[in-house]
Short mmCIF file of N, CA, C and O in Angstrom, two decimals:
data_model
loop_
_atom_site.label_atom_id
_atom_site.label_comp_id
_atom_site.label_asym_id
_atom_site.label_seq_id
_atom_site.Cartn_x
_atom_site.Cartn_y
_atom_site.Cartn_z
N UNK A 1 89.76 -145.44 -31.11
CA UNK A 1 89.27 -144.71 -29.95
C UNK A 1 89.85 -145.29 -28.66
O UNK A 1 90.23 -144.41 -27.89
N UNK A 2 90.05 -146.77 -28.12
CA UNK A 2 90.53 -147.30 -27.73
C UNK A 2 91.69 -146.93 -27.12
O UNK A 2 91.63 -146.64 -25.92
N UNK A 3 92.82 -146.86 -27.73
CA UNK A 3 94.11 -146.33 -27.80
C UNK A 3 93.92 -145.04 -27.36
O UNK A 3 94.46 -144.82 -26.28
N UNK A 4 93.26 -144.00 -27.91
CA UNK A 4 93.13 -142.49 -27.46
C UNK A 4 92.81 -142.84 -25.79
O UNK A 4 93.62 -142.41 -24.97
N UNK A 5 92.15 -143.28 -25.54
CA UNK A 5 91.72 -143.48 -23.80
C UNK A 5 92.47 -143.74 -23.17
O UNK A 5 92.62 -143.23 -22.06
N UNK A 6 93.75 -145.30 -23.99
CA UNK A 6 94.60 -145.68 -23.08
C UNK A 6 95.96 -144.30 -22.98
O UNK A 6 96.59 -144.13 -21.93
N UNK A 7 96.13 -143.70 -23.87
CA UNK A 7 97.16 -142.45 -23.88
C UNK A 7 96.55 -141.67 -22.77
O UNK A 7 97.43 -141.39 -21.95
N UNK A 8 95.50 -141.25 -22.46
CA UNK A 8 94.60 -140.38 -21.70
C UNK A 8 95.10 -140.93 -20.35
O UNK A 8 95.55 -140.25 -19.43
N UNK A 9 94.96 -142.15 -20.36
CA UNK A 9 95.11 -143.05 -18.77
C UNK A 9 96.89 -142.60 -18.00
O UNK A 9 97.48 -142.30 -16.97
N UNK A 10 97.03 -142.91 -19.68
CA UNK A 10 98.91 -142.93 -19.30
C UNK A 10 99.60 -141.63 -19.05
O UNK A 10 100.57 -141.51 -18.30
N UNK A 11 98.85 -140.37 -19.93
CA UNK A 11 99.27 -139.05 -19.46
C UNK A 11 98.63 -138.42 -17.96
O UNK A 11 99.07 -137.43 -17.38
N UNK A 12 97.30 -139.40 -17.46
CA UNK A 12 97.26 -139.17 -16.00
C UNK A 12 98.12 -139.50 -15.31
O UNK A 12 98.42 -138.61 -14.52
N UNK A 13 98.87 -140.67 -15.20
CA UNK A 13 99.74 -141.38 -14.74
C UNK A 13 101.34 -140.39 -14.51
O UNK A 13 102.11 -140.20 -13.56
N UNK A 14 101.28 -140.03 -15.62
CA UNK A 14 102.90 -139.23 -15.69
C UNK A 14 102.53 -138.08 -15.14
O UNK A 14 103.37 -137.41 -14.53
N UNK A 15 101.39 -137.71 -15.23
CA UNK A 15 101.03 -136.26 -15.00
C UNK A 15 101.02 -135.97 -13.37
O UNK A 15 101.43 -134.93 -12.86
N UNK A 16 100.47 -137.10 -12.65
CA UNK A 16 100.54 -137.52 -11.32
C UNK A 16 102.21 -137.32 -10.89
O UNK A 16 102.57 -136.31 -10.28
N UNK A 17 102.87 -138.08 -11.17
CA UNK A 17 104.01 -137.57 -11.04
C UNK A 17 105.36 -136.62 -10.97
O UNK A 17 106.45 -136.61 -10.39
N UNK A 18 104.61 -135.81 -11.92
CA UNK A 18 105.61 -134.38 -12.12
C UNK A 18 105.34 -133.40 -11.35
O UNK A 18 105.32 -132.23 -11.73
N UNK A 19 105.07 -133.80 -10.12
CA UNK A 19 105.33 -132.48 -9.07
C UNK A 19 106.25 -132.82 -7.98
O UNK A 19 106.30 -134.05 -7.90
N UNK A 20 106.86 -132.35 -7.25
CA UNK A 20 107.67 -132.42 -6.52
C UNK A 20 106.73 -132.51 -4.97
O UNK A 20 107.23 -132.96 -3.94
N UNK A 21 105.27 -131.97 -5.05
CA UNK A 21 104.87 -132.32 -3.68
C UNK A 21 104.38 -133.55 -3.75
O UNK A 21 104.48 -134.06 -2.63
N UNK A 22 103.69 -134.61 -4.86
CA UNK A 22 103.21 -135.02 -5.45
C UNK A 22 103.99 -136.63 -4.62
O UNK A 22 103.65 -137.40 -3.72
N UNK A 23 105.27 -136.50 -5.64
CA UNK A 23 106.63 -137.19 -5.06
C UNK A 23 106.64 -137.31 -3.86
O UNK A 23 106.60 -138.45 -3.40
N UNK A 24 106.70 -136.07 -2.90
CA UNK A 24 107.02 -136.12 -1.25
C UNK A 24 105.82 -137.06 -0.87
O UNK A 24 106.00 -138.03 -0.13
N UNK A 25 104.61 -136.76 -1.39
CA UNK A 25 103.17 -137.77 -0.55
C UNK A 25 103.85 -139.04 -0.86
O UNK A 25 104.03 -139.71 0.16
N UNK A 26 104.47 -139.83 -2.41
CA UNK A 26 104.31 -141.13 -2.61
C UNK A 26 105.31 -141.29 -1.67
O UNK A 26 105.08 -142.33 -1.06
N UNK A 27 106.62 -140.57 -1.16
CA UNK A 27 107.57 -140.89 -0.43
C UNK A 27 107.40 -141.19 0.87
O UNK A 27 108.01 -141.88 1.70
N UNK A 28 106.15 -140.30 0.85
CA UNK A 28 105.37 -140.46 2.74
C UNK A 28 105.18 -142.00 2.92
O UNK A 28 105.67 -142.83 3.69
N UNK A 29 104.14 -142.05 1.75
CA UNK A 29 103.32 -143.59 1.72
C UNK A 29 103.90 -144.26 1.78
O UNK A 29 103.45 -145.19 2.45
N UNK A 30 105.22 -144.47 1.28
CA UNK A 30 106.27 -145.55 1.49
C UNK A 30 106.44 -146.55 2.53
O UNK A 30 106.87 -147.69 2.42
N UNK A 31 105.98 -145.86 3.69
CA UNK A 31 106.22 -146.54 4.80
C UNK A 31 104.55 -146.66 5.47
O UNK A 31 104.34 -146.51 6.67
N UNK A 32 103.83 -146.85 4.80
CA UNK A 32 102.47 -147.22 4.90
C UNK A 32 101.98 -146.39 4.85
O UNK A 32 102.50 -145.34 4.48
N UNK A 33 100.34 -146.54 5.31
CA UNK A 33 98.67 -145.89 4.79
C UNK A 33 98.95 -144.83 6.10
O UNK A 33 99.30 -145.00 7.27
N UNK A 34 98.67 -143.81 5.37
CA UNK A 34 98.54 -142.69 6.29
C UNK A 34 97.63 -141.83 6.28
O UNK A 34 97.15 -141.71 5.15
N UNK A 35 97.03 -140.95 7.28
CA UNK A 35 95.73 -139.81 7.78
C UNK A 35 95.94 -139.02 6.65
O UNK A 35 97.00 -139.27 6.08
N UNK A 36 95.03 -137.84 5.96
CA UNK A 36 96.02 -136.87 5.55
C UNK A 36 96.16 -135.88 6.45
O UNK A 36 96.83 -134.93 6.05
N UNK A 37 95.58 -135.80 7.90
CA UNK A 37 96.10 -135.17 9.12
C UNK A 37 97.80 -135.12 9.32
O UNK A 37 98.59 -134.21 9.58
N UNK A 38 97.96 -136.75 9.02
CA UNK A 38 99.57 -136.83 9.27
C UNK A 38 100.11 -136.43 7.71
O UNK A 38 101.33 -136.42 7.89
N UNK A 39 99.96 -136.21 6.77
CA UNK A 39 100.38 -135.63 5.51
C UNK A 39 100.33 -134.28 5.53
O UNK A 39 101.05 -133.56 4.84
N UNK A 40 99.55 -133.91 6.26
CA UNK A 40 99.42 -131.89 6.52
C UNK A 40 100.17 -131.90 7.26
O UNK A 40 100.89 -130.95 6.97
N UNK A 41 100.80 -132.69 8.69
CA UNK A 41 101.38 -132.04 9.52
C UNK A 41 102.66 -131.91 9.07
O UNK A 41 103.31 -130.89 9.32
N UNK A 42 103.18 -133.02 8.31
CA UNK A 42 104.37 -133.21 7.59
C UNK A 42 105.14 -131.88 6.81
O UNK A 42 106.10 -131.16 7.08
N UNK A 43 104.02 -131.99 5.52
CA UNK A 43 103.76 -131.39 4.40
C UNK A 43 104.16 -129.66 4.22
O UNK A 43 104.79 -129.09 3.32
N UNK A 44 103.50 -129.12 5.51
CA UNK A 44 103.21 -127.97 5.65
C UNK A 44 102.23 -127.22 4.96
O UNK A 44 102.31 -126.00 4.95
N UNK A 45 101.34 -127.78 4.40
CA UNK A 45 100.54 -127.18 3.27
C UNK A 45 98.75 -127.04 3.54
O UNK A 45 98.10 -127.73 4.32
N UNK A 46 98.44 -126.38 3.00
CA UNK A 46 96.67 -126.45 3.13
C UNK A 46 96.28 -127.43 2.83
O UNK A 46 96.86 -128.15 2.02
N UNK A 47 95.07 -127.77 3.47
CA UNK A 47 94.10 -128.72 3.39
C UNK A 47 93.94 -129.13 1.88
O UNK A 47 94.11 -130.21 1.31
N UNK A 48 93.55 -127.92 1.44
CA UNK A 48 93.29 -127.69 -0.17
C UNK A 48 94.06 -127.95 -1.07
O UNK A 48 93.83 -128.55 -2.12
N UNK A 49 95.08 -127.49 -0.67
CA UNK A 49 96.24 -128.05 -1.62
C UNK A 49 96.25 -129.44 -1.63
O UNK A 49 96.03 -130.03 -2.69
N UNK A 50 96.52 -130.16 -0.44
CA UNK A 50 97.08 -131.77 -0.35
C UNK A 50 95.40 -132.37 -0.84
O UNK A 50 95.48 -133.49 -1.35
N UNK A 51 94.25 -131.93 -0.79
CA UNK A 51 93.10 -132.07 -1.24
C UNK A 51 93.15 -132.30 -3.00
O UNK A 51 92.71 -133.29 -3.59
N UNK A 52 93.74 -131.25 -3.58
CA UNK A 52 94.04 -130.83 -5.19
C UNK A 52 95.29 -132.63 -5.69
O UNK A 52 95.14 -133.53 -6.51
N UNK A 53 96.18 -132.38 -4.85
CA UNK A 53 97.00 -133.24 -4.97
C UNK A 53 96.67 -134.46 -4.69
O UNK A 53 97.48 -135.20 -5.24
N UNK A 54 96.02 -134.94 -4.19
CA UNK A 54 95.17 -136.39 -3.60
C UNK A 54 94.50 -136.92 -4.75
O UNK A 54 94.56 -138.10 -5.07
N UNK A 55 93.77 -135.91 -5.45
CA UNK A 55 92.42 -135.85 -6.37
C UNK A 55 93.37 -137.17 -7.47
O UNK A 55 93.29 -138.33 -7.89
N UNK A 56 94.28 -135.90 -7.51
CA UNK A 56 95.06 -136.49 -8.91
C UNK A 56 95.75 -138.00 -8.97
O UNK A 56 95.63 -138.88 -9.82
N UNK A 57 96.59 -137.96 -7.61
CA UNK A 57 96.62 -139.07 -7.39
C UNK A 57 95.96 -140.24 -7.34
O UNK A 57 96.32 -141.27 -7.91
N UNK A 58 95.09 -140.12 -6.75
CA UNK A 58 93.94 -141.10 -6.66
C UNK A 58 93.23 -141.16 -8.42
O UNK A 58 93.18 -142.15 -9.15
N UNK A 59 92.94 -140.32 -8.59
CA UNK A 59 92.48 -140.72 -10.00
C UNK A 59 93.17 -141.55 -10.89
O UNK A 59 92.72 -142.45 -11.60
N UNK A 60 94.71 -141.02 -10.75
CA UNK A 60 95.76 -141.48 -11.76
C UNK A 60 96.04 -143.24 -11.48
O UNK A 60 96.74 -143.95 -12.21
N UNK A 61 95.32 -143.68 -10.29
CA UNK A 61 95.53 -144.94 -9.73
C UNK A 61 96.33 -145.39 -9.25
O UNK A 61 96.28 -146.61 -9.09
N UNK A 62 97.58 -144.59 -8.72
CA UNK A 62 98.55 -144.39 -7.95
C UNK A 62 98.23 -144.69 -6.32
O UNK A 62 98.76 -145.72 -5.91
N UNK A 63 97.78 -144.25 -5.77
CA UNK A 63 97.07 -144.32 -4.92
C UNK A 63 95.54 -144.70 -4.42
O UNK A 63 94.51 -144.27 -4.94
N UNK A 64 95.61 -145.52 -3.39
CA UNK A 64 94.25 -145.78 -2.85
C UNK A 64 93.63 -145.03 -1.92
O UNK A 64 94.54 -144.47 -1.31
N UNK A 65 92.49 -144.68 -1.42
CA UNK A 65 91.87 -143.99 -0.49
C UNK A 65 91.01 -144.45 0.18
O UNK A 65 90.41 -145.40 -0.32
N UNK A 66 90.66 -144.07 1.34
CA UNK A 66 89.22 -144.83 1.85
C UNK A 66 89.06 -143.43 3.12
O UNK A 66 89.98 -142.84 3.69
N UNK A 67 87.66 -143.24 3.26
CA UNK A 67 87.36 -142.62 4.21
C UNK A 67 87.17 -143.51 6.02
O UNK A 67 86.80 -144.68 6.20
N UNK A 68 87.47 -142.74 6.85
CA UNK A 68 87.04 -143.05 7.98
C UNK A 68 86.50 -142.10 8.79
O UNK A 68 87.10 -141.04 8.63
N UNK A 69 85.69 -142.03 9.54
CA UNK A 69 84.72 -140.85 9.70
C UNK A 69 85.02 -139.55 9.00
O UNK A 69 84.57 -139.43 7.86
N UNK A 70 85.71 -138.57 9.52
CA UNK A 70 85.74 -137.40 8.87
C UNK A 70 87.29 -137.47 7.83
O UNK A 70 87.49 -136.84 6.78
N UNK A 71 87.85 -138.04 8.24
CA UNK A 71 89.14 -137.93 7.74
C UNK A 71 89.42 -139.71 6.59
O UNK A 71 88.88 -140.82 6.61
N UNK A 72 90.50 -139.10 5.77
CA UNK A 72 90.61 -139.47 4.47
C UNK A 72 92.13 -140.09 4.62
O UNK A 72 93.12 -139.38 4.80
N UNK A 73 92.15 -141.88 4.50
CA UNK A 73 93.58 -142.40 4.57
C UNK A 73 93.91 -143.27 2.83
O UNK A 73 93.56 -144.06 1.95
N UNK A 74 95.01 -142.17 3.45
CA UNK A 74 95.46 -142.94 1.40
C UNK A 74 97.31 -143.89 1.97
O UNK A 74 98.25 -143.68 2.74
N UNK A 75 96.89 -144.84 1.02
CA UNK A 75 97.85 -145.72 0.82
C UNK A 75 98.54 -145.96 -0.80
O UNK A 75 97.81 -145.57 -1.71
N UNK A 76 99.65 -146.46 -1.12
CA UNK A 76 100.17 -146.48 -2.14
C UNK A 76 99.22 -147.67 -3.22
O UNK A 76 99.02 -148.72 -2.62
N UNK A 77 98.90 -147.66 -4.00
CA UNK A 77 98.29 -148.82 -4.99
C UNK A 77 99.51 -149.77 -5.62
O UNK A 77 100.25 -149.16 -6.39
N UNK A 78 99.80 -151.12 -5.39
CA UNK A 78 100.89 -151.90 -6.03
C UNK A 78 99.80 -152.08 -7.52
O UNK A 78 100.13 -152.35 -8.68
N UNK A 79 99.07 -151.93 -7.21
CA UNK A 79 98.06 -152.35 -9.12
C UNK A 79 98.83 -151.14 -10.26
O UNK A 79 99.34 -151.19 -11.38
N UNK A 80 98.53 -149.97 -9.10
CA UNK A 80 99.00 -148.98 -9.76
C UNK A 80 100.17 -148.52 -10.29
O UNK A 80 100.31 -147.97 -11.38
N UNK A 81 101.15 -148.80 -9.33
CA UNK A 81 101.93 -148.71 -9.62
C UNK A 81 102.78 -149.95 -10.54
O UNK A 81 103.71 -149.58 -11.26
N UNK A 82 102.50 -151.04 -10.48
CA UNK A 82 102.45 -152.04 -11.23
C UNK A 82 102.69 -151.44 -13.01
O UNK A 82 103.69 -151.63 -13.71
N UNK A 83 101.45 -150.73 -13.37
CA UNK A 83 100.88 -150.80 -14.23
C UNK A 83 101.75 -149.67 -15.12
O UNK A 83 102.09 -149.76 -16.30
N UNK A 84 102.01 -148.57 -14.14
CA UNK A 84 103.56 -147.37 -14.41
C UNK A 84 104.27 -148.12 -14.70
O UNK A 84 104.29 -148.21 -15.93
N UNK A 85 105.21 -149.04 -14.02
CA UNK A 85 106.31 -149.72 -13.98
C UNK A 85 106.33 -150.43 -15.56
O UNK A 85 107.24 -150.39 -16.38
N UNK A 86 105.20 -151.00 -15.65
CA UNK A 86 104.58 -152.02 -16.75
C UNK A 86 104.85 -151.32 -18.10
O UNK A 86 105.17 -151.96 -19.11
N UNK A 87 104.68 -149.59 -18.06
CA UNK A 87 104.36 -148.87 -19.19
C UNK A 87 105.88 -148.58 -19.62
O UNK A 87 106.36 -148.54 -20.76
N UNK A 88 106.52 -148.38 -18.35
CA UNK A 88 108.18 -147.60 -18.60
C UNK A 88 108.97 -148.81 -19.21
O UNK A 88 109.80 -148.64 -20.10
N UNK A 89 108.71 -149.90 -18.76
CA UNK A 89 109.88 -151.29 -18.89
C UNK A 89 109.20 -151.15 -20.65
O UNK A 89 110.12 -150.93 -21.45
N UNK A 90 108.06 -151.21 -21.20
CA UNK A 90 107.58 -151.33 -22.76
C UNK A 90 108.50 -150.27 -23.42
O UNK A 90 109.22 -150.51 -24.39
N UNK A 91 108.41 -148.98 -22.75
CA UNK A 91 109.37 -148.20 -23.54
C UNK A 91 110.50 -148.00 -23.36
O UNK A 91 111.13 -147.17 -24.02
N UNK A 92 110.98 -148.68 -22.51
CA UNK A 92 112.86 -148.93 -22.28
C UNK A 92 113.22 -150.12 -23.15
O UNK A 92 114.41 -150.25 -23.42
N UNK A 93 112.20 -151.15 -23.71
CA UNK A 93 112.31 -151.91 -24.00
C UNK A 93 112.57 -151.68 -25.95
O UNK A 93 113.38 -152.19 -26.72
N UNK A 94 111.98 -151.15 -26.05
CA UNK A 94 111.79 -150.23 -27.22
C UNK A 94 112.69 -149.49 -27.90
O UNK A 94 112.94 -149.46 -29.11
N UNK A 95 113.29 -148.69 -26.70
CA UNK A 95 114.51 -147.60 -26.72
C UNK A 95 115.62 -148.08 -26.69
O UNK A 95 116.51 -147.53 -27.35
N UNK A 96 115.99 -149.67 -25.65
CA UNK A 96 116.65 -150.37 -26.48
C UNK A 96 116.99 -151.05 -27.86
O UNK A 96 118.07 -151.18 -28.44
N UNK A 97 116.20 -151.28 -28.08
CA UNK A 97 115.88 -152.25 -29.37
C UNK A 97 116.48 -150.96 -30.68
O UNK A 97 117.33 -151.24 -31.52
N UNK A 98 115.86 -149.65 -30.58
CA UNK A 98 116.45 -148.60 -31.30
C UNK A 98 117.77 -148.40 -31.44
O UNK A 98 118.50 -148.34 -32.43
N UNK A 99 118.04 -148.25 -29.78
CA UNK A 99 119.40 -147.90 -30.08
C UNK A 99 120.32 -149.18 -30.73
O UNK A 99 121.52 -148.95 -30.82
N UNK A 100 120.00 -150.02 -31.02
CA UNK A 100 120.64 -150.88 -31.39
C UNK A 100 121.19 -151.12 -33.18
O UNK A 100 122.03 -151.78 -33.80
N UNK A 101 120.27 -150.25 -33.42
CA UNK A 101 119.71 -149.78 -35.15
C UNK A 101 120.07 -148.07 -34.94
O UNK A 101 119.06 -147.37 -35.00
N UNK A 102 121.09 -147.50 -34.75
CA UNK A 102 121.19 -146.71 -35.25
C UNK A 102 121.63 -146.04 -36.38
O UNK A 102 122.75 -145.53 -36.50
N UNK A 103 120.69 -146.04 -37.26
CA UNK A 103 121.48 -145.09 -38.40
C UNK A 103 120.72 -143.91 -39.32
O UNK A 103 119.56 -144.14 -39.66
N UNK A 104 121.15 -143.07 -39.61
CA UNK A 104 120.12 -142.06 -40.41
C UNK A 104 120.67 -141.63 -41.45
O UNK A 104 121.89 -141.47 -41.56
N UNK A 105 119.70 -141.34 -42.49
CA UNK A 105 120.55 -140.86 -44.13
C UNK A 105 119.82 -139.67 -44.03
O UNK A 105 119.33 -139.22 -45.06
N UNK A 106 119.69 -139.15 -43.08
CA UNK A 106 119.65 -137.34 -43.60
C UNK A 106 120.48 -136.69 -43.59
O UNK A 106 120.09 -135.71 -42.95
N UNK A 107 121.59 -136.51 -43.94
CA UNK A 107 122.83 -135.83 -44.16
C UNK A 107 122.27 -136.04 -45.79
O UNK A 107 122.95 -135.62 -46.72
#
């Protein structure tokens, strides 16, 4: 059961990633913690949308958040991203090691 949760964690993680607006926010953050006032003005997009897209992020642990009065500042997570980095190097690591053994008898 264990394992099923950690796959669950890890397909949030990738899943966070495969959008292209998704990308533009982490690219924002890059250069520090920002309003999402200044992410809408950027962005061009609804509230709602960058709202939908935040969710995920933040869940996926990619990102951090914190409120300040009405408005919502997200910054990049190094835990988080840490922990991506952590998952890809296991399976490059892996994919090396394969390719190194290549051979197949199904012919």
């Amino acid at each position: 059961m264990d394992k099923i949760y950690e796959y669950e964690q890890n397909a949030t993680v990738f899943k966070a990633l495969c959008d292209p607006n998704r990308l533009m926010i982490i690219d924002l953050l890059k250069s520090g913690e920002k309003c999402a006032c200044d992410l809408l003005e950027v962005m061009h997009i609804s509230q709602s949308t960058l709202s939908h897209h935040m969710k995920l992020l933040c869940e996926s642990g990619l990102i951090n958040c914190r409120r300040e009065g009405k408005w919502m500042y997200y910054s990049l997570s190094q835990k988080g991203f840490a922990k991506a980095n952590s998952l890809l190097q296991e399976i490059m690591q892996a994919a090396v090691l394969l390719d190194m053994d290549v051979s197949c008898d199904c012919d």
